[in-house]
XYZ file of C-alpha atoms in Angstrom:
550
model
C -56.733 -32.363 18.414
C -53.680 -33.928 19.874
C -53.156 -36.148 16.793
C -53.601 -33.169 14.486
C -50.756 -31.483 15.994
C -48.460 -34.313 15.958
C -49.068 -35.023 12.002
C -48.513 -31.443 11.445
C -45.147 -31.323 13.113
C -44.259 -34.369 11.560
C -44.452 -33.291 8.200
C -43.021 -29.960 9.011
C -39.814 -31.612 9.457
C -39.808 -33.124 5.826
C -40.501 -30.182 4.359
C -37.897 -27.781 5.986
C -35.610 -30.427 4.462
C -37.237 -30.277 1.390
C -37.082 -26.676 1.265
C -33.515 -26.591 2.224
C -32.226 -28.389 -0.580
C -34.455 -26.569 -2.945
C -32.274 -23.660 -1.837
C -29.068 -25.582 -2.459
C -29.143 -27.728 -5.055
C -29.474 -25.810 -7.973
C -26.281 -24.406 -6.924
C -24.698 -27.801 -6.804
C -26.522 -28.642 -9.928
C -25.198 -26.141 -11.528
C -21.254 -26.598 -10.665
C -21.251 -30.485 -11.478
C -22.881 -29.188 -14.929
C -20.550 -26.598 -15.682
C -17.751 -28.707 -14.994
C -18.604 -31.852 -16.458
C -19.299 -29.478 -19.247
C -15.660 -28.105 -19.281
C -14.028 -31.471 -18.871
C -16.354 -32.631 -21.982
C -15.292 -29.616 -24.055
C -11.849 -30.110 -23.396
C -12.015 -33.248 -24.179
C -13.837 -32.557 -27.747
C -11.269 -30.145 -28.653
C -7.883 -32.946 -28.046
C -10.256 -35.329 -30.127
C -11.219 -33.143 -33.188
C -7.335 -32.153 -33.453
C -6.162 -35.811 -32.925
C -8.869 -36.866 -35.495
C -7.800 -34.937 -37.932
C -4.153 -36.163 -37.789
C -5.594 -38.964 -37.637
C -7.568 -39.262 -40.906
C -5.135 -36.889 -43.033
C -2.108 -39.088 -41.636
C -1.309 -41.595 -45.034
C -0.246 -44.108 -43.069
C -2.190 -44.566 -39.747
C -0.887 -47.034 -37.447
C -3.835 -47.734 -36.134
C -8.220 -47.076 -36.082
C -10.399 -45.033 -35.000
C -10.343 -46.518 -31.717
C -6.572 -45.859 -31.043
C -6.821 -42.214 -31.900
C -9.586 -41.957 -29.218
C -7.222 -43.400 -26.715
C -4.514 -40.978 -28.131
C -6.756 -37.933 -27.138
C -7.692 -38.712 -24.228
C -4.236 -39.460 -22.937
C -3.125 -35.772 -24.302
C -5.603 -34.275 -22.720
C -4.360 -36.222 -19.175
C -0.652 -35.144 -20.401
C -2.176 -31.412 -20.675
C -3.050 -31.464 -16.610
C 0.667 -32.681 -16.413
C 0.113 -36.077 -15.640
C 3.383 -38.086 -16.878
C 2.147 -40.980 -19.235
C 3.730 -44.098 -20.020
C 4.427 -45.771 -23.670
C 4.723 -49.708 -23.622
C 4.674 -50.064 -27.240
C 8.808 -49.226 -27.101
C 11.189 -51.246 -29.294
C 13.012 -52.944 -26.066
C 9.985 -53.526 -24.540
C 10.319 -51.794 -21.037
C 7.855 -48.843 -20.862
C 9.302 -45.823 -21.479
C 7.568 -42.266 -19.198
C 6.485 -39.083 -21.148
C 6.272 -36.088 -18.738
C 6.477 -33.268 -20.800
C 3.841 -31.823 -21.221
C 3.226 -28.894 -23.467
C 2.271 -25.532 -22.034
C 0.232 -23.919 -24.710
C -2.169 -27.345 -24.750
C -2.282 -26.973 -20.973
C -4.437 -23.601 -21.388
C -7.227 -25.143 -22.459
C -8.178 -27.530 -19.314
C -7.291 -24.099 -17.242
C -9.676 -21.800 -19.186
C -12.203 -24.044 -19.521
C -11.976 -24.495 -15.569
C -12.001 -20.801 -14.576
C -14.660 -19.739 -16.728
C -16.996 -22.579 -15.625
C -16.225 -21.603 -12.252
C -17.147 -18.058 -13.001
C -20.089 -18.263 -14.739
C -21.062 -20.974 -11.885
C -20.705 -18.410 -8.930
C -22.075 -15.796 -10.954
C -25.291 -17.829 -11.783
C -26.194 -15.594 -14.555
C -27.014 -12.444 -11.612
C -27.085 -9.106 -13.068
C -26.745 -5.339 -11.229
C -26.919 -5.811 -7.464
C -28.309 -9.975 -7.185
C -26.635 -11.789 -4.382
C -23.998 -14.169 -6.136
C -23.518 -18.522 -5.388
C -21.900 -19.301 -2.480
C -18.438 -19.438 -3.436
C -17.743 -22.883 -1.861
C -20.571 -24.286 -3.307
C -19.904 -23.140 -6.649
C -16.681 -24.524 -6.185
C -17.599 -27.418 -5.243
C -19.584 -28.250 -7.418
C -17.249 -27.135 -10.787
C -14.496 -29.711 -8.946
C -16.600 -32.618 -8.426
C -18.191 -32.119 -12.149
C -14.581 -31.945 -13.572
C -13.822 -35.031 -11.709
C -16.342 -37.041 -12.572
C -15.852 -36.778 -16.036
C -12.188 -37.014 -16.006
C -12.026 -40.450 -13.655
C -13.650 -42.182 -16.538
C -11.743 -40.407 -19.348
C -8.909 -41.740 -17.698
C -9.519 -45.677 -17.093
C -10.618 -45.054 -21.148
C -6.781 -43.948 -21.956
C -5.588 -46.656 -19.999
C -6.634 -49.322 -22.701
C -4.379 -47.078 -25.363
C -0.724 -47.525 -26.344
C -0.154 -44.604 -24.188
C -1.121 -45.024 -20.706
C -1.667 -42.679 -17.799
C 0.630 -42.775 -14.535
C -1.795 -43.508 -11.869
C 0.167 -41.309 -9.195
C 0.797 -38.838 -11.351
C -3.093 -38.562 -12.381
C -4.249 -38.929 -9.463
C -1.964 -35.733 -8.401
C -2.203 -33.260 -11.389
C -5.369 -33.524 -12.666
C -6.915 -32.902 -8.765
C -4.459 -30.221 -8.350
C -5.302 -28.452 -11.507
C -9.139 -28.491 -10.933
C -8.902 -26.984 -7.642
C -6.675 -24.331 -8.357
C -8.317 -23.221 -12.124
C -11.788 -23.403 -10.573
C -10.355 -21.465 -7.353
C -9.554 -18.254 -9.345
C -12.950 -18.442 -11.697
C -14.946 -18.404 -8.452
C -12.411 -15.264 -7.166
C -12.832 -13.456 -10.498
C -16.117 -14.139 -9.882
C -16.379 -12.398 -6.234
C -14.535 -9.066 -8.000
C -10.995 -10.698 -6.774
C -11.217 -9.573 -3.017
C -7.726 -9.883 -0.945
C -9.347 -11.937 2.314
C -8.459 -15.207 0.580
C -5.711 -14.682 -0.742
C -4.065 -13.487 2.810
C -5.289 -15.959 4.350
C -3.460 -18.137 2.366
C -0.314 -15.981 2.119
C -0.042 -14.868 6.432
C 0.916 -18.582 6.621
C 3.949 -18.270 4.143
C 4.734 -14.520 3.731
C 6.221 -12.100 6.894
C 3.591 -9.506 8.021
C 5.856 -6.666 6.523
C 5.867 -8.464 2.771
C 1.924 -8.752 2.362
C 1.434 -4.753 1.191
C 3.774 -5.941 -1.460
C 2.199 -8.344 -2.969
C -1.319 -7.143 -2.408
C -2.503 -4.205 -3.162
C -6.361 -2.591 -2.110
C -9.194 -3.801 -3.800
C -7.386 -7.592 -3.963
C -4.893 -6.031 -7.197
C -1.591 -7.073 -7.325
C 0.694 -5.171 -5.120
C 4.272 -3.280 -6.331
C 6.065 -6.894 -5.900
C 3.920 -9.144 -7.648
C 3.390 -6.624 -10.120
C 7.263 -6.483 -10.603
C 8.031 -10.188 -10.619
C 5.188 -10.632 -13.242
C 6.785 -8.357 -15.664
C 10.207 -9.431 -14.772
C 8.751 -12.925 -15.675
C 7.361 -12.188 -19.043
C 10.266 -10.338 -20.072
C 12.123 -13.642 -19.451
C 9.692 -15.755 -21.569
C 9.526 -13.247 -23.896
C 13.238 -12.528 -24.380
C 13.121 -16.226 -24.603
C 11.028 -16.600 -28.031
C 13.619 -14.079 -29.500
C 16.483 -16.125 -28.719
C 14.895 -18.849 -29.895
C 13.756 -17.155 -32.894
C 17.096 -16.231 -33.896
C 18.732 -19.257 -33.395
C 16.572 -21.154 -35.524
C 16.861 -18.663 -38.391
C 20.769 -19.141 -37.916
C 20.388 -23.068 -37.686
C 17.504 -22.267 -40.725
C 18.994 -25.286 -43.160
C 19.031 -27.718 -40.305
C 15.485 -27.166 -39.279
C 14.143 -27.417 -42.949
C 16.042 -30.637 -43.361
C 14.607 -32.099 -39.659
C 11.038 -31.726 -41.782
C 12.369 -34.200 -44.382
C 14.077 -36.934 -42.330
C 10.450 -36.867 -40.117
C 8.046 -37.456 -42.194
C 6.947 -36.842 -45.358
C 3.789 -35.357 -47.457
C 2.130 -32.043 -46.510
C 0.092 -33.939 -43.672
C 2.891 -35.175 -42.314
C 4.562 -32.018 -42.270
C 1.753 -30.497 -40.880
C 1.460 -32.678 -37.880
C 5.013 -32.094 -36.487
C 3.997 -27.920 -37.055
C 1.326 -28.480 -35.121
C 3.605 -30.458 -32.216
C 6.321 -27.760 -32.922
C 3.749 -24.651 -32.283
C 2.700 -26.546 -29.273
C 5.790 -26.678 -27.898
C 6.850 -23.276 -28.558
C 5.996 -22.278 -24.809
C 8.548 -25.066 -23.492
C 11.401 -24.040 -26.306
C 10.962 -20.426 -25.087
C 11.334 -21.425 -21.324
C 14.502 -23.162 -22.383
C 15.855 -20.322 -24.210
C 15.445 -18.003 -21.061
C 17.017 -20.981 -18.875
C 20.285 -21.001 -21.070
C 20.188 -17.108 -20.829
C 19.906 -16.740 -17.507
C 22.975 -19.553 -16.564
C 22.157 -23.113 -16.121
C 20.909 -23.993 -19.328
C 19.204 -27.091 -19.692
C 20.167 -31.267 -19.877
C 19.654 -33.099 -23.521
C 19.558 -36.149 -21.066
C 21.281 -37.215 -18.067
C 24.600 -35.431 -17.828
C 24.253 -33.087 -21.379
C 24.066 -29.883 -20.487
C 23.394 -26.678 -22.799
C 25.108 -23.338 -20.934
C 26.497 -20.347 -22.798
C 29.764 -21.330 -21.573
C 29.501 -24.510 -23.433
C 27.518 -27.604 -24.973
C 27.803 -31.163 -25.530
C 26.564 -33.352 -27.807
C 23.371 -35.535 -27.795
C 23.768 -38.440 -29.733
C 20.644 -40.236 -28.469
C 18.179 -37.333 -29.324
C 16.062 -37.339 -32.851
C 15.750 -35.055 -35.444
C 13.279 -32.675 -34.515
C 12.859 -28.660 -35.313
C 13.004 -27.328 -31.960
C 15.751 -28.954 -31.293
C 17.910 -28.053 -34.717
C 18.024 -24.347 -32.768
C 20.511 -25.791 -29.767
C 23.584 -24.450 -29.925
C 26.821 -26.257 -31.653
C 28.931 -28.462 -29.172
C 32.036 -27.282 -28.083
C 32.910 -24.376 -25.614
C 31.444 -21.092 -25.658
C 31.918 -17.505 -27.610
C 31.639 -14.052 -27.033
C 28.391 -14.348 -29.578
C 26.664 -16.438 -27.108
C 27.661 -14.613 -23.985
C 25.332 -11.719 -25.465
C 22.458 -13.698 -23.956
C 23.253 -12.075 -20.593
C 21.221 -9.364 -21.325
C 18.070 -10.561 -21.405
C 18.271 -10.683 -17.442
C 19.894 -7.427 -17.549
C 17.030 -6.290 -19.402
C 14.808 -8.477 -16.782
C 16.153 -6.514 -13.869
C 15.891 -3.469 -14.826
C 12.259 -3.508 -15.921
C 11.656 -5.107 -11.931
C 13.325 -2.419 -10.590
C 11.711 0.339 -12.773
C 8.710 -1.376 -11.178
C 9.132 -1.043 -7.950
C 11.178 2.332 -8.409
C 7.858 3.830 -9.573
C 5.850 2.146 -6.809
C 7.821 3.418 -4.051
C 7.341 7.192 -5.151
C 4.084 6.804 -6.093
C 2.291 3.434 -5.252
C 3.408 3.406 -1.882
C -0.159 3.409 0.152
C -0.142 4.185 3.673
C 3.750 3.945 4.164
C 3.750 7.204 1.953
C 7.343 7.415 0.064
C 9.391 4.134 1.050
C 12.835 4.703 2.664
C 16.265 3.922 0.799
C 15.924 0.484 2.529
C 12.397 -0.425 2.179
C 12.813 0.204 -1.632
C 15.782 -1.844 -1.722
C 14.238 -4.503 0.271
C 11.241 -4.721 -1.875
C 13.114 -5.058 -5.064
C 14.876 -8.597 -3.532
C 11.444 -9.372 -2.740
C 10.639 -8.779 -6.176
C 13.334 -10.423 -7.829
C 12.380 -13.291 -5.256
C 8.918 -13.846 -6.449
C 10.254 -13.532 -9.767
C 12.589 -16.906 -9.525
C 9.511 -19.104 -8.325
C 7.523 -17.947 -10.971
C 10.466 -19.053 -13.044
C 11.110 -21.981 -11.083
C 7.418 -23.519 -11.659
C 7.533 -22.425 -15.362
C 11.121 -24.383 -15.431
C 9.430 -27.309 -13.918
C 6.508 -28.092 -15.834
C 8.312 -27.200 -19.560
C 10.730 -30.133 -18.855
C 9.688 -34.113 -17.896
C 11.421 -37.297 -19.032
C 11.306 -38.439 -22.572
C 12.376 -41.988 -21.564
C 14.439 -43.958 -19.369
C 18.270 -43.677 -19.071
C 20.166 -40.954 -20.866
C 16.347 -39.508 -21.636
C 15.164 -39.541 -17.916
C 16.013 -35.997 -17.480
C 15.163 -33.314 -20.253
C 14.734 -30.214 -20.286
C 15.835 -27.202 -17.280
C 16.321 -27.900 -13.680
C 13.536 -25.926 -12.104
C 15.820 -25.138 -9.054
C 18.462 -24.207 -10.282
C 16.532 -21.270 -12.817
C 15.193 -20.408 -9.523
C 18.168 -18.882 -8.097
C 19.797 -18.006 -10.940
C 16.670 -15.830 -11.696
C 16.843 -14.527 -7.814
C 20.243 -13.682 -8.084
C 20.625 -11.703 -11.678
C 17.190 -10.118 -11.004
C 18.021 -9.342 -7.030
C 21.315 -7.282 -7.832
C 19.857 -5.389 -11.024
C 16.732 -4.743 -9.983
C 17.681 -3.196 -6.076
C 19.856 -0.794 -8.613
C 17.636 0.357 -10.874
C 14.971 0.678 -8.252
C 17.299 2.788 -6.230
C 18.209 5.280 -9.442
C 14.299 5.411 -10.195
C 13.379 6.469 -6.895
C 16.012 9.239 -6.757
C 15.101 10.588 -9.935
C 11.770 10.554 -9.329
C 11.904 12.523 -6.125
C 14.413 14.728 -8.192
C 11.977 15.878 -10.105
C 8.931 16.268 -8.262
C 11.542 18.817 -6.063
C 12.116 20.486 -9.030
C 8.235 21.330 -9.595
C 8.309 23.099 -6.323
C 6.469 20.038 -4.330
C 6.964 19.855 -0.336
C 10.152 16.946 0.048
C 8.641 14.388 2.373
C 8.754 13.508 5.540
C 10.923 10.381 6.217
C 8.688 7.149 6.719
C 9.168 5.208 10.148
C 8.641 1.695 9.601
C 4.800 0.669 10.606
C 4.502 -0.874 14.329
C 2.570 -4.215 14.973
C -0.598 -1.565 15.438
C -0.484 1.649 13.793
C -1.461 4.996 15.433
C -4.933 6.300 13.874
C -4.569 9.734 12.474
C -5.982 12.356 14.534
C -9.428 14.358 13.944
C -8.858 17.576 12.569
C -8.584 20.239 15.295
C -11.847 22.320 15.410
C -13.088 25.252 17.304
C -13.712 24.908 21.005
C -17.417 24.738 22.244
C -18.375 25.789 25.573
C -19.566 22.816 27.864
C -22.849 21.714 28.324
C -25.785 21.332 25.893
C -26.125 24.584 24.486
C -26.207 23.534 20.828
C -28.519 20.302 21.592
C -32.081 20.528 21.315
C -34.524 19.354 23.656
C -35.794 15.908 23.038
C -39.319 17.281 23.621
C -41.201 15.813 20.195
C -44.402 18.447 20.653
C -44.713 21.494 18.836
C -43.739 24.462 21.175
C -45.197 27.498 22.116
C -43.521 30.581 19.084
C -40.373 31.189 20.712
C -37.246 33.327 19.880
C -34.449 31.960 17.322
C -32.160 30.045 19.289
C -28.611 30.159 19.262
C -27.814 27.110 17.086
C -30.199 28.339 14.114
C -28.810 30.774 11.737
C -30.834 34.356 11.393
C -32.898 34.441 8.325
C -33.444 37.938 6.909
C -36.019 37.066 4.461
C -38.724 35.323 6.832
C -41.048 38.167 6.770
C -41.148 39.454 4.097
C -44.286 38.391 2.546
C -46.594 39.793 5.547
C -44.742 43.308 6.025
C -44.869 44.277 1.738
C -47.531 46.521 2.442
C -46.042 48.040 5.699
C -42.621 48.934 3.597
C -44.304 50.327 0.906
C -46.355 52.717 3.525
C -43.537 53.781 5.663
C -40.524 54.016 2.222
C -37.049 54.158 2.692
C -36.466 57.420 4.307
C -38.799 55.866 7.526
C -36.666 52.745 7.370
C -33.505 54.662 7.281
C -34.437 56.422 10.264
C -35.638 53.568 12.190
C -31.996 52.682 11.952
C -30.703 55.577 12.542
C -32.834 55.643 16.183
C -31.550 52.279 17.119
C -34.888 50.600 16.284
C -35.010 46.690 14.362
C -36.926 47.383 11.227
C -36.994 43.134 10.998
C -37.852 42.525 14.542
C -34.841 40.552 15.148
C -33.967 39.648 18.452
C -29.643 39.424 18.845
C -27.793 36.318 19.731
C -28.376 35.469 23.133
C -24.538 35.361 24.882
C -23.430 32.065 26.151
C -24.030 30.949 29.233
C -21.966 29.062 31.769
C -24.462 27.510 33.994
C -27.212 25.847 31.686
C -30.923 25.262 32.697
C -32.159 22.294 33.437
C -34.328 20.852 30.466
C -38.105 20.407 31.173
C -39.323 17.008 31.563
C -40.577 15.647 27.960
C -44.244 15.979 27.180
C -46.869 13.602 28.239
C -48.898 11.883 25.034
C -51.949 14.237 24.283
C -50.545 17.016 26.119
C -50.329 20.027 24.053
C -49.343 22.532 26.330
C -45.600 23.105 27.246
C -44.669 22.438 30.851
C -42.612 24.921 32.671
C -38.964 23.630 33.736
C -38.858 21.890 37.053
């Protein structure tokens, strides 16, 4: 019998385990699938598009083997990972680290909707969802594995991956797409993301920047539009200045390549670069422009010349060297506009988005527009940062904006504007609720380090003791008169006294009433009393008589 028992616990052990990672691993199974899966798709979509260059190119410079490397090195260059060419005419490799932003939104997609659909694991209604770490997990690791290949592949190719560089982005990306699918995925709740911001962000600033429910609070909201009106105002300018540069751009076409498949590769590298072009537009509107090379800057108060740079669409829309006009001072008010919409923002949120600090003070409102304008510049910063990258060594090591400086030039214009307009929003909003005959409110105290709770509504005072508690006696008592805490029911007899009212009619009832006498047997309200009686003991199990009070 002894031996029995040991051979059963022995296998019990085994089989816990088994049954443990039954539990686990499909969820683990399932991440690595979905994102080798995503790293596979993106990697099918850079090789159909190179592919087809590829085969409508007349004069391919080399097989089918070379374009493979070529896609797979893109599709490294969309994570931001800087490449490196070696087949240059001097011989030294040259670095590529610009990457362009529209390809880029294909790894990211890919990544957050693997990650979703991993943590959701296909539940429906009310099912429990993945574990969100596993899910992660598991989307990171499948991304990973797929890509660490992909990459010693591209290393054969005329354009080769920077090791660092990969070994930075491509993490860095995966973690941080597959991060927000699994947080879409959990209905975006705010306990992650302040943990993440209490370590960067004052106490005061967090309301700001989230709102309940994990939404966006009045700041982020602010600096997001403030943002895309940059980026936006951006395209224009860079819309209109290659329609005024319009013969230089068609010739650029020309001295490129020729034939319609030529033609339509550089469209294709032009309308993937239109994110970076419109990046650089809002960087020359907002101040310090952007560098041609080392020491060629583009501001509106002036350009230089580029001698070294290549005839190339995009770039037939820079402005002419020599000092600046009136014409392209204009661009100041695209973060005129930029500030104002911030402010109208925050403005609005202060009146009527301002949660539990009510209607923000003069200050507060102020404050939060700087805050605003502040988020703003490092969303403009990081946009500044990854449109630009080094197109070679020398005069080409530096192209594109300087990410700090479009920082605070975007904190600056944005800061003053927006605290202005905010200010004149607020007023006139609180203008004209007055005017509708609503109560003006009652100046907000800045919140303490624990609020006050608000107070219970006052309600009527009850007399002590426990004269509107019932016993705790659980057997049915003796018929008994309506007690204080029950309401009087009129109706209650009615069905056993028909024939009684019918005998006696109204003129006997009407005279009952007259005497004094209750027609419905009612007994009044017993008054309360001060000194209560002391309950009877509770009823023994099978007792069905009530015991008198001790």
């Amino acid at each position: 019998m002894a031996g029995v028992i040991q051979t059963t616990v022995r296998r019990s052990m085994p089989a816990s385990l088994l049954l443990r990672v039954r539990h686990r691993s499909p969820g683990l199974a399932n991440g690595l699938a979905g994102g080798a899966l995503a790293a596979g798709l993106g990697l099918a979509a850079f090789t159909v598009l190179v592919m087809l260059l590829w085969v409508s190119s007349p004069y391919p410079d080399s097989g089918p083997g070379g374009a493979l490397h070529v896609a797979a090195a893109l599709w490294l260059l969309a994570h931001g990972a800087e490449l490196v060419r070696v087949d240059t005419l001097s011989g030294a490799p040259a670095p590529m680290g610009m990457p362009p932003l529209l390809l880029a939104v294909v790894p990211v997609w890919l990544l957050h909707r693997a990650a979703r659909d991993t943590a959701e694991g296909g539940a429906r209604d009310n099912a429990p969802l993945m574990p969100g770490r596993t899910a992660w997990a598991g989307v990171v690791l499948g991304y990973l594995a797929v890509a660490a290949p992909a990459a010693l592949y591209a290393a054969g190719g005329a354009l080769r991956p920077s090791w660092a560089w990969t070994a930075l982005c491509v993490p860095l990306v995966a973690l941080v797409a597959a991060g927000t699918g699994v947080w879409t995925a959990y209905g975006r709740p705010s306990g992650p993301l302040e943990q993440v911001l209490g370590a960067v962000l004052p106490r005061g600033a967090r309301h700001l920047v989230l709102g309940p429910d994990g939404r966006p609070g009045v700041a982020a909201r602010a600096a997001a539009a403030g943002a895309t009106v940059l980026v936006a105002g951006g395209a224009v300018l860079l819309t209109v200045s290659l329609g005024w540069h319009l013969g230089e751009t068609r010739r650029t076409f020309g001295r490129l390549t020729e034939g319609w498949s030529g033609w339509l590769a550089v469209l294709l590298l032009c309308v993937t670069l239109l994110p970076n072009a419109a990046v650089w537009a809002a960087a020359y509107a907002l101040g310090p422009g952007f560098l041609l090379g080392t020491g060629i800057a583009v501001t509106p108060l002036g350009a230089r010349a580029a001698p070294l740079l290549p005839p190339f669409p995009l770039l037939a829309a820079v402005p002419d060297p020599g000092a600046g006009t009136a014409l392209h001072g204009t661009v100041v008010a695209l973060p005129l506009t930029a500030g104002v919409v911030v402010g109208w923002f925050v403005g609005r949120g202060s009146v009527t988005g301002g949660g539990r600090f009510g209607v923000w003070t003069t200050g507060r409102t102020a404050g939060a527009a700087a805050f605003a304008a502040g988020l703003c510049g490092v969303l403009m910063a990081l946009l500044a940062g990854l449109a630009g990258g080094p197109l070679g060594t020398a005069a080409l090591a530096r192209f594109g904006p300087v990410w700090w400086q479009v920082g605070l030039a975007t904190a600056v214009w944005l800061g003053l504007t927006a605290a202005a307009t905010a200010l004149t929003v607020r007023a006139w909003r609180l203008r004209r609720s007055y005017r509708r005959g609503e109560r003006r409110p009652d100046r907000v105290v800045a919140p303490r380090r624990r609020p006050a709770l608000p107070r219970p509504p006052q309600r009527e005072r009850l007399p002590r003791g426990t004269w509107f508690k019932r016993k705790p006696g659980r057997s049915a008592p003796a018929p008994a008169p309506v007690a204080a805490d029950e309401p009087y029911l009129l109706l209650d007899d009615d069905d056993g006294d028909d024939g009684d009212d019918r005998a006696h009619g109204a003129p006997g009832d009407l005279r009952d009433l007259c005497d004094g006498a209750d027609p419905f047997d009612l007994r009044p309200r017993p008054e309360p009393l001060d000194d209560l009686p002391t309950p009877s003991p509770p009823a023994a199990p099978g007792d069905t008589e009530p015991r008198p009070p001790a």
